[in-house]
PDB file of C-alpha atoms and ligand atoms in Angstrom:
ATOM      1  CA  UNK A   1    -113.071  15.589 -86.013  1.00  0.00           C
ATOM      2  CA  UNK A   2    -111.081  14.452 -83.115  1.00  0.00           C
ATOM      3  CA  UNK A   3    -107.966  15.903 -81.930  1.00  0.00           C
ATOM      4  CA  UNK A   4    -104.784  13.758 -82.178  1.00  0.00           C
ATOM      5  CA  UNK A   5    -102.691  13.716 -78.772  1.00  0.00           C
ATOM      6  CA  UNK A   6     -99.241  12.790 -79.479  1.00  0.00           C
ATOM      7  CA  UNK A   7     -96.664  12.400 -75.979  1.00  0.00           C
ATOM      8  CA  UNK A   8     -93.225  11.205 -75.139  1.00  0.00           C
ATOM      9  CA  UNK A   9     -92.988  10.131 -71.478  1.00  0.00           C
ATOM     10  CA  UNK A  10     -89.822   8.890 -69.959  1.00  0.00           C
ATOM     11  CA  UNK A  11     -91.279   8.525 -66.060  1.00  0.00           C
ATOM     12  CA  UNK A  12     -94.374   8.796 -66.947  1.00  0.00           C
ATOM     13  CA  UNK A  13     -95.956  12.002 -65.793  1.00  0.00           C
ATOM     14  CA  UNK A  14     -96.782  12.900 -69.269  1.00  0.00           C
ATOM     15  CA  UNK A  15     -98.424   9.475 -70.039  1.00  0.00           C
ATOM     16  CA  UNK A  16    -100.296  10.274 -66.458  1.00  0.00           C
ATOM     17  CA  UNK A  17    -101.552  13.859 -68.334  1.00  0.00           C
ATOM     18  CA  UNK A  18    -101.895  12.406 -71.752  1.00  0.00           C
ATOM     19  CA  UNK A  19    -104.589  10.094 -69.613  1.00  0.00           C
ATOM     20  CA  UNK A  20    -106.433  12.881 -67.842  1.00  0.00           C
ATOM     21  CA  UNK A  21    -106.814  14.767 -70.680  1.00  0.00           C
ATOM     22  CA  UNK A  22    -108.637  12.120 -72.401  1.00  0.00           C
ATOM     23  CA  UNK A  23    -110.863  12.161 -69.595  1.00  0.00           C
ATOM     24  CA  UNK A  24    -112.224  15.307 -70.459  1.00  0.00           C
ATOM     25  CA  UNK A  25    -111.927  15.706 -74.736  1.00  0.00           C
ATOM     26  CA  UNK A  26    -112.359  13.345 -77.065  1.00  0.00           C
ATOM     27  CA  UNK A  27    -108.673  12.750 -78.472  1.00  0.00           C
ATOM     28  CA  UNK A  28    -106.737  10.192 -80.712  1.00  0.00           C
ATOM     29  CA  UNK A  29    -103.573   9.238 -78.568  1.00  0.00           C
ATOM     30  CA  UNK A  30    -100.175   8.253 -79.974  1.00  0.00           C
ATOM     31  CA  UNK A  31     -97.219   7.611 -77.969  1.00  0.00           C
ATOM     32  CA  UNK A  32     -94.363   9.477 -80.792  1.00  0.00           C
ATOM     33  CA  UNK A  33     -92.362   6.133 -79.872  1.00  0.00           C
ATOM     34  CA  UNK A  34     -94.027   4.404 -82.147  1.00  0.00           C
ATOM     35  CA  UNK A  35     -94.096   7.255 -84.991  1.00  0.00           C
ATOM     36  CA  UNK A  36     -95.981  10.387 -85.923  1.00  0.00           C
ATOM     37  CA  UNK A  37     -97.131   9.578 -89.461  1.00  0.00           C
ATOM     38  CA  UNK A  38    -100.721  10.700 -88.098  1.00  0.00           C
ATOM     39  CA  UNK A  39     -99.755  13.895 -87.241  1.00  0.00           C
ATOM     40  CA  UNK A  40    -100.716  15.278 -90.891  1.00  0.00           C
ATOM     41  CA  UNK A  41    -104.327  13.665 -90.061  1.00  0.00           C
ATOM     42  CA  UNK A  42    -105.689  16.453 -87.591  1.00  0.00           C
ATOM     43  CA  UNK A  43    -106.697  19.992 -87.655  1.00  0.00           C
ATOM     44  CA  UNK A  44    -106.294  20.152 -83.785  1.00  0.00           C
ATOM     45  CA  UNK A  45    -103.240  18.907 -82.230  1.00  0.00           C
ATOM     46  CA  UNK A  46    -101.958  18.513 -78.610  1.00  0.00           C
ATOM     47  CA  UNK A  47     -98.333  17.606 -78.382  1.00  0.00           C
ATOM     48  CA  UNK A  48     -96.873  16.137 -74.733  1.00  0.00           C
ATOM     49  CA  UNK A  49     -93.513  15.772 -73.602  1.00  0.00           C
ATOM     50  CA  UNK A  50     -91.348  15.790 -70.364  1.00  0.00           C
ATOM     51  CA  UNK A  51     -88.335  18.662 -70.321  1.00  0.00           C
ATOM     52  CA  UNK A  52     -84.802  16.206 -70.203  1.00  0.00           C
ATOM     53  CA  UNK A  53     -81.349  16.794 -70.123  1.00  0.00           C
ATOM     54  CA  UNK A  54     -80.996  20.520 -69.496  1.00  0.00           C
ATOM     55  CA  UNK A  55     -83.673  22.439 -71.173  1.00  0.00           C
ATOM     56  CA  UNK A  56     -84.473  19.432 -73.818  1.00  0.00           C
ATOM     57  CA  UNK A  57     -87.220  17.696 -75.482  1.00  0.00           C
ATOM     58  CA  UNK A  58     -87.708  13.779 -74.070  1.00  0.00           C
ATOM     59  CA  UNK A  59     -85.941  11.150 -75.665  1.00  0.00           C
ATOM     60  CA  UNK A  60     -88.468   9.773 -78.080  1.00  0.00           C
ATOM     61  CA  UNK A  61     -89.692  13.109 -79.354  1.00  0.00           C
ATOM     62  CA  UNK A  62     -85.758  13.536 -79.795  1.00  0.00           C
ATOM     63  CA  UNK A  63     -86.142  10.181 -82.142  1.00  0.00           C
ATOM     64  CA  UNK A  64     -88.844  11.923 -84.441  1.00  0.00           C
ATOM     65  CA  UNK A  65     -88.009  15.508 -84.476  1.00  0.00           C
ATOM     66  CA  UNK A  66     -86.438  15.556 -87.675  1.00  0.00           C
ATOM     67  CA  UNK A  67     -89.688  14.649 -89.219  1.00  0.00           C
ATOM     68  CA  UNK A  68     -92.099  16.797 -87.310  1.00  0.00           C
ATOM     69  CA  UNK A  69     -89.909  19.526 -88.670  1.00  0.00           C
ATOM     70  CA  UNK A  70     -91.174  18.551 -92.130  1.00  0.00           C
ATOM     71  CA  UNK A  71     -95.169  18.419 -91.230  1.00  0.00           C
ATOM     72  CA  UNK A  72     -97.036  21.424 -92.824  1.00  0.00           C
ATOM     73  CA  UNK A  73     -99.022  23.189 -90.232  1.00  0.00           C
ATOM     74  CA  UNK A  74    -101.148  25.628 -91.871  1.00  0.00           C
ATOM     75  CA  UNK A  75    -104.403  25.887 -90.768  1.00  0.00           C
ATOM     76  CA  UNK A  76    -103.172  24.006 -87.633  1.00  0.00           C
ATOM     77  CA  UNK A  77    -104.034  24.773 -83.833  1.00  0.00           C
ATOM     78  CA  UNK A  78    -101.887  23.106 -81.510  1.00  0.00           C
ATOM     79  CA  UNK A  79    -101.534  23.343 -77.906  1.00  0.00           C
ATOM     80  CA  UNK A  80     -98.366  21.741 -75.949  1.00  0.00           C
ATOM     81  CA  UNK A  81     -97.870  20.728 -72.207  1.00  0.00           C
ATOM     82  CA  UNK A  82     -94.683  20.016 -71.094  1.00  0.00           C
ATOM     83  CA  UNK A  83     -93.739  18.007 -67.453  1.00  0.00           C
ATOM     84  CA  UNK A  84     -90.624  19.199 -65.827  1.00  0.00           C
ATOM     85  CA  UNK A  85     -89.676  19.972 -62.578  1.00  0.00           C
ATOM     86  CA  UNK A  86     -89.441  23.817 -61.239  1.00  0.00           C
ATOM     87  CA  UNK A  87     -87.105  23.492 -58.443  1.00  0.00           C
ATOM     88  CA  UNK A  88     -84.394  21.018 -59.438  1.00  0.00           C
ATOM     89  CA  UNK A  89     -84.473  22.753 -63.096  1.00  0.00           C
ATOM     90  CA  UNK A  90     -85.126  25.893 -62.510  1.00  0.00           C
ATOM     91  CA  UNK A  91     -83.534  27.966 -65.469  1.00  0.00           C
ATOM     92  CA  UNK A  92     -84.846  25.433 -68.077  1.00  0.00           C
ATOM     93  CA  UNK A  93     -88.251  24.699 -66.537  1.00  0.00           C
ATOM     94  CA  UNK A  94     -90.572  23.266 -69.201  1.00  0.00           C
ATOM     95  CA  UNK A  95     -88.262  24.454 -72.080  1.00  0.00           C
ATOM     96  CA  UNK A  96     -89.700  21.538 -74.297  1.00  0.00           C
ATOM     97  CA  UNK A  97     -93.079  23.252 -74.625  1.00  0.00           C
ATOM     98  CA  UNK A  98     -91.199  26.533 -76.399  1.00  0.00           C
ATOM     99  CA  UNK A  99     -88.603  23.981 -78.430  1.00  0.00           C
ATOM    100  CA  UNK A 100     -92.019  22.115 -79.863  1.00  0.00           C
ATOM    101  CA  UNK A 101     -93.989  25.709 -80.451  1.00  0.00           C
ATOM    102  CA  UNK A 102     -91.105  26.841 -82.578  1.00  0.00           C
ATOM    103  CA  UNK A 103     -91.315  24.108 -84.821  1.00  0.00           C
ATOM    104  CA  UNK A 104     -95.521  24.618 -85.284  1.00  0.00           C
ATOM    105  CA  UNK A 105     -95.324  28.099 -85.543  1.00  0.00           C
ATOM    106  CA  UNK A 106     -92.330  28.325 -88.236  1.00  0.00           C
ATOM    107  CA  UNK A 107     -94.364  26.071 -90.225  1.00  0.00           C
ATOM    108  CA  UNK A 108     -97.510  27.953 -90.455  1.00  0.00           C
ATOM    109  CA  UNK A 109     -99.457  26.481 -86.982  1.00  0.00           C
ATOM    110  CA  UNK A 110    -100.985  28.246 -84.340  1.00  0.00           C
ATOM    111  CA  UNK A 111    -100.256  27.840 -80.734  1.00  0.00           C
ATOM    112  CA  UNK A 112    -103.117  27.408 -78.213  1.00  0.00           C
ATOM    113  CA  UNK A 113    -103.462  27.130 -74.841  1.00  0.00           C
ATOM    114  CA  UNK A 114    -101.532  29.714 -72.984  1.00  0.00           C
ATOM    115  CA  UNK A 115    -101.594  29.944 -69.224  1.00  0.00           C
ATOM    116  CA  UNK A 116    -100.491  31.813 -66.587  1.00  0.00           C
ATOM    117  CA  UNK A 117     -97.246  31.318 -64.835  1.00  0.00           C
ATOM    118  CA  UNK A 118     -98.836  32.806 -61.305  1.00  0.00           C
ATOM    119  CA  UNK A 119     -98.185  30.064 -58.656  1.00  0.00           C
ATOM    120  CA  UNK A 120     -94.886  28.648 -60.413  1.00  0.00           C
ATOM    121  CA  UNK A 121     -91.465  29.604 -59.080  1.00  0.00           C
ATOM    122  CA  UNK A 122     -88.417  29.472 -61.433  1.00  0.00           C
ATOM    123  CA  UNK A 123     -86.098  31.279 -63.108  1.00  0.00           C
ATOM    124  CA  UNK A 124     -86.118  31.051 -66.620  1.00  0.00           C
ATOM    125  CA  UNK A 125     -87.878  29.074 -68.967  1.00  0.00           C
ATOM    126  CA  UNK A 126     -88.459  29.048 -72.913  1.00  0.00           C
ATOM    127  CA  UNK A 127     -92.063  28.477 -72.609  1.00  0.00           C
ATOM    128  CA  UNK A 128     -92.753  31.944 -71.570  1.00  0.00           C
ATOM    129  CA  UNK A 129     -94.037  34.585 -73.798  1.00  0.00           C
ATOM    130  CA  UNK A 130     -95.040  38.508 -72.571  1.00  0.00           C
ATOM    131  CA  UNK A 131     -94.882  36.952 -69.235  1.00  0.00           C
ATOM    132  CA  UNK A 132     -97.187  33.723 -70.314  1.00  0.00           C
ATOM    133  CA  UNK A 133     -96.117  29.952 -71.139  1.00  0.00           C
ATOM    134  CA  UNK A 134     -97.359  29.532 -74.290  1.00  0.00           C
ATOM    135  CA  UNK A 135     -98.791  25.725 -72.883  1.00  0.00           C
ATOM    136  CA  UNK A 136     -99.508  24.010 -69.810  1.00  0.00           C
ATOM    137  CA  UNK A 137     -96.417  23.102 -67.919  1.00  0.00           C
ATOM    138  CA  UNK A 138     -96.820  20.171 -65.134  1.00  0.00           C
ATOM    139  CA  UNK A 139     -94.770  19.682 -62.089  1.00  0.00           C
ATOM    140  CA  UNK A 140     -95.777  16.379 -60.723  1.00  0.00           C
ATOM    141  CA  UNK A 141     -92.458  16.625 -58.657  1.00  0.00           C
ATOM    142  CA  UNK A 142     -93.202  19.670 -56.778  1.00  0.00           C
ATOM    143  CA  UNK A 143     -96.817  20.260 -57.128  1.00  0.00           C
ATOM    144  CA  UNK A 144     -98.519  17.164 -57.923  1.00  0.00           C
ATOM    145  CA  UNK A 145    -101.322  18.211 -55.649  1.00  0.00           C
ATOM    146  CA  UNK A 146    -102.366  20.550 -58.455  1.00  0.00           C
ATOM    147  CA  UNK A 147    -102.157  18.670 -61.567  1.00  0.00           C
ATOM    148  CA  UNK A 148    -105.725  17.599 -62.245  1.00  0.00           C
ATOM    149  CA  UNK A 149    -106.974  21.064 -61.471  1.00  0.00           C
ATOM    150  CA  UNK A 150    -104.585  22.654 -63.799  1.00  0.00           C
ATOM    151  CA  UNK A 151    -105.326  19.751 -66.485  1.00  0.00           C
ATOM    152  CA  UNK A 152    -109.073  20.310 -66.390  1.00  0.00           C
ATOM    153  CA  UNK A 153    -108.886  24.318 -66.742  1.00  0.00           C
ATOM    154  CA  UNK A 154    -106.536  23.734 -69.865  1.00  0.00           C
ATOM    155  CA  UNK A 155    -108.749  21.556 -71.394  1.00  0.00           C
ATOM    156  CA  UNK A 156    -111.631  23.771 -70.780  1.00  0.00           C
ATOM    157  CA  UNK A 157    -109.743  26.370 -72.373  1.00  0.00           C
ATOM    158  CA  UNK A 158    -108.728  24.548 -75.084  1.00  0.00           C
ATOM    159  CA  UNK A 159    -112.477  23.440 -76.321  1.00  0.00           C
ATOM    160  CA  UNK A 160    -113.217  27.304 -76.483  1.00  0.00           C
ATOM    161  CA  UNK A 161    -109.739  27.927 -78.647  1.00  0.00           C
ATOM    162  CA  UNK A 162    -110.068  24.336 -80.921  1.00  0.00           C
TER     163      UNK A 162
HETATM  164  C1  FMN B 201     -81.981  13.777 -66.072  1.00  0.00           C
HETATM  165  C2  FMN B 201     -83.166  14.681 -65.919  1.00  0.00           C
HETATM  166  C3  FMN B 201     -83.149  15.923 -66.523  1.00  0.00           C
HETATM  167  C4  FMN B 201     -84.236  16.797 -66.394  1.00  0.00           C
HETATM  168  N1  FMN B 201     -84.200  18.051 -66.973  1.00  0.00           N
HETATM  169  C5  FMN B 201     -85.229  18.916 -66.794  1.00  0.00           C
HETATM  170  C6  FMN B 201     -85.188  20.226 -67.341  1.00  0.00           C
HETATM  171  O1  FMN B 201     -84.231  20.647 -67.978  1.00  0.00           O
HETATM  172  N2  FMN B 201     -86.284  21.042 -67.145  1.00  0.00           N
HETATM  173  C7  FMN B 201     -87.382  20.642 -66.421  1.00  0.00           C
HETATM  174  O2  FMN B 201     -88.330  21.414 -66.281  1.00  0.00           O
HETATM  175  N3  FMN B 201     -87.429  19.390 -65.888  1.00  0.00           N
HETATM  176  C8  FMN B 201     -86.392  18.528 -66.051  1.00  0.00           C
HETATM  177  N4  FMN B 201     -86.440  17.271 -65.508  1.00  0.00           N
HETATM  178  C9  FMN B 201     -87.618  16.873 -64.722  1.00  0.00           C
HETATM  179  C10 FMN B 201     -88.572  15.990 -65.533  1.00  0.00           C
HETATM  180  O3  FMN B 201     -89.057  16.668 -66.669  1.00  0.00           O
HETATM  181  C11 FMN B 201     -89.742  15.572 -64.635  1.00  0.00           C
HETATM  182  O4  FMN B 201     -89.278  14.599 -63.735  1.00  0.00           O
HETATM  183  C12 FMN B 201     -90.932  15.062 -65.412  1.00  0.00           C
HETATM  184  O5  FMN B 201     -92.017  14.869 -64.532  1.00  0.00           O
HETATM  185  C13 FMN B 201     -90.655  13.796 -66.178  1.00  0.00           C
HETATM  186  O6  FMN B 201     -91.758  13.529 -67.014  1.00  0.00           O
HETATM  187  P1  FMN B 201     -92.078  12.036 -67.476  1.00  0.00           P
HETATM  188  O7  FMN B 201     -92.442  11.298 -66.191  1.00  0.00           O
HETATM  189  O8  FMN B 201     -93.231  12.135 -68.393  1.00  0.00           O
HETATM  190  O9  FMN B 201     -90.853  11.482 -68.104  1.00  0.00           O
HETATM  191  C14 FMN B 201     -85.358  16.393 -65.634  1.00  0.00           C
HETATM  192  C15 FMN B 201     -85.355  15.141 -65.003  1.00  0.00           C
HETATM  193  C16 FMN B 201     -84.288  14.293 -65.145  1.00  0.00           C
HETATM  194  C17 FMN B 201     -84.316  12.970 -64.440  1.00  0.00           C
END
C-alpha cells in the first residue's frame, strides 16, 4: 500500500518538498486544506508542514488539528518534515515537526525518520530528541542549496524504516 503524504504550506517550501518526495516514493498527497479524512486510510504516513508564528504549526494544519488529535495511530509509522528557517527563528527552529510527533506518538504511532542535526545552527528547537530531530527539518531560506540532497537521503531512509 501507498503511503499518504499530507502538508500545509503557506510559501510554499513544503509544497516544493511534498513534490520531491514524490519523486522518489510512491505516495498519496493531500494538501490538509482541504481535510484529512484519509488519514485513517494508511499504515505509513508522512506529515509536512512549515514552523509559523513562533514555534507553531502552519495555518491550515492549525484548521485540522483538533481532528488529527482524534485519529488512532496504532500500528502507525509516521515520519514528519518540517520547513522553517534556522537563523531568523532560531530558538523555535522546526518546532512543528515535535508539536505533530506528540500527537502520533500519544496516540499509539511510531515516529520515523530521524536525522542528524550536524550542519544546522540554532538554538533550540522541539524537534530534537537525545541530540536528534525526530524528522527532516528544511531550510530553504538559509540552505536551499541542500534541500534535494537532504530530501533524497530521508526518503532513502524512510523505505528501509516503512
Ligand atoms: C511570520 C513567520 C513566522 C515564522 N516562524 C518560524 C518559526 O517559529 N520557526 C521556524 O523554524 N521558522 C519560522 N518561519 C520560517 C518559515 O517556516 C519558512 O519561511 C518556511 O520555509 C515556510 O514554509 P512554507 O513555504 O511551506 O510556508 C516563520 C516565517 C514567517 C514568515
Amino acid at each position: 500500500m501507498k503511503t499518504g503524504l499530507f502538508y500545509g504550506s503557506t510559501l510554499g517550501a513544503a509544497k516544493g518538498v511534498a513534490e520531491l518526495i514524490a519523486k522518489e516514493i510512491e505516495v498519496d498527497i493531500y494538501e490538509v486544506s482541504n481535510g484529512i479524512d484519509d488519514v485513517s486510510k494508511y499504515d505509513t504516513l508522512i506529515l509536512g508542514t512549515n514552523t509559523w508564528g513562533y514555534g507553531e504549526l502552519q495555518d491550515d494544519w492549525q484548521g485540522v488539528i483538533d481532528a488529527f488529535k482524534e485519529f488512532d495511530f496504532t500500528g502507525k509509522k509516521v515520519a514528519i518534515y518540517s520547513t522553517g528557517d534556522q537563523e531568523s527563528y532560531s530558538d523555535t527552529f522546526v518546532d512543528a515537526i515535535g508539536i505533530l510527533a506528540e500527537v502520533v506518538e500519544k496516540n499509539g504511532g511510531v515516529i520515523v525518520g530521524y536525522t542528524s542535526c550536524d550542519g544546522y545552527n540554532f538554538s533550540e528547537s522541539k524537534a530534537l530528541r537525545d541530540g536528534e530531530f525526530i524528522g527532516l527539518a528544511i531550510d530553504d531560506n538559509n540552505q536551499s542549496n541542500l534541500t534535494d540532497e537532504r530530501v533524497k537521503k530521508w526518503v532513502e531512509k524512510l523505505k528501509g524504516e516503512f
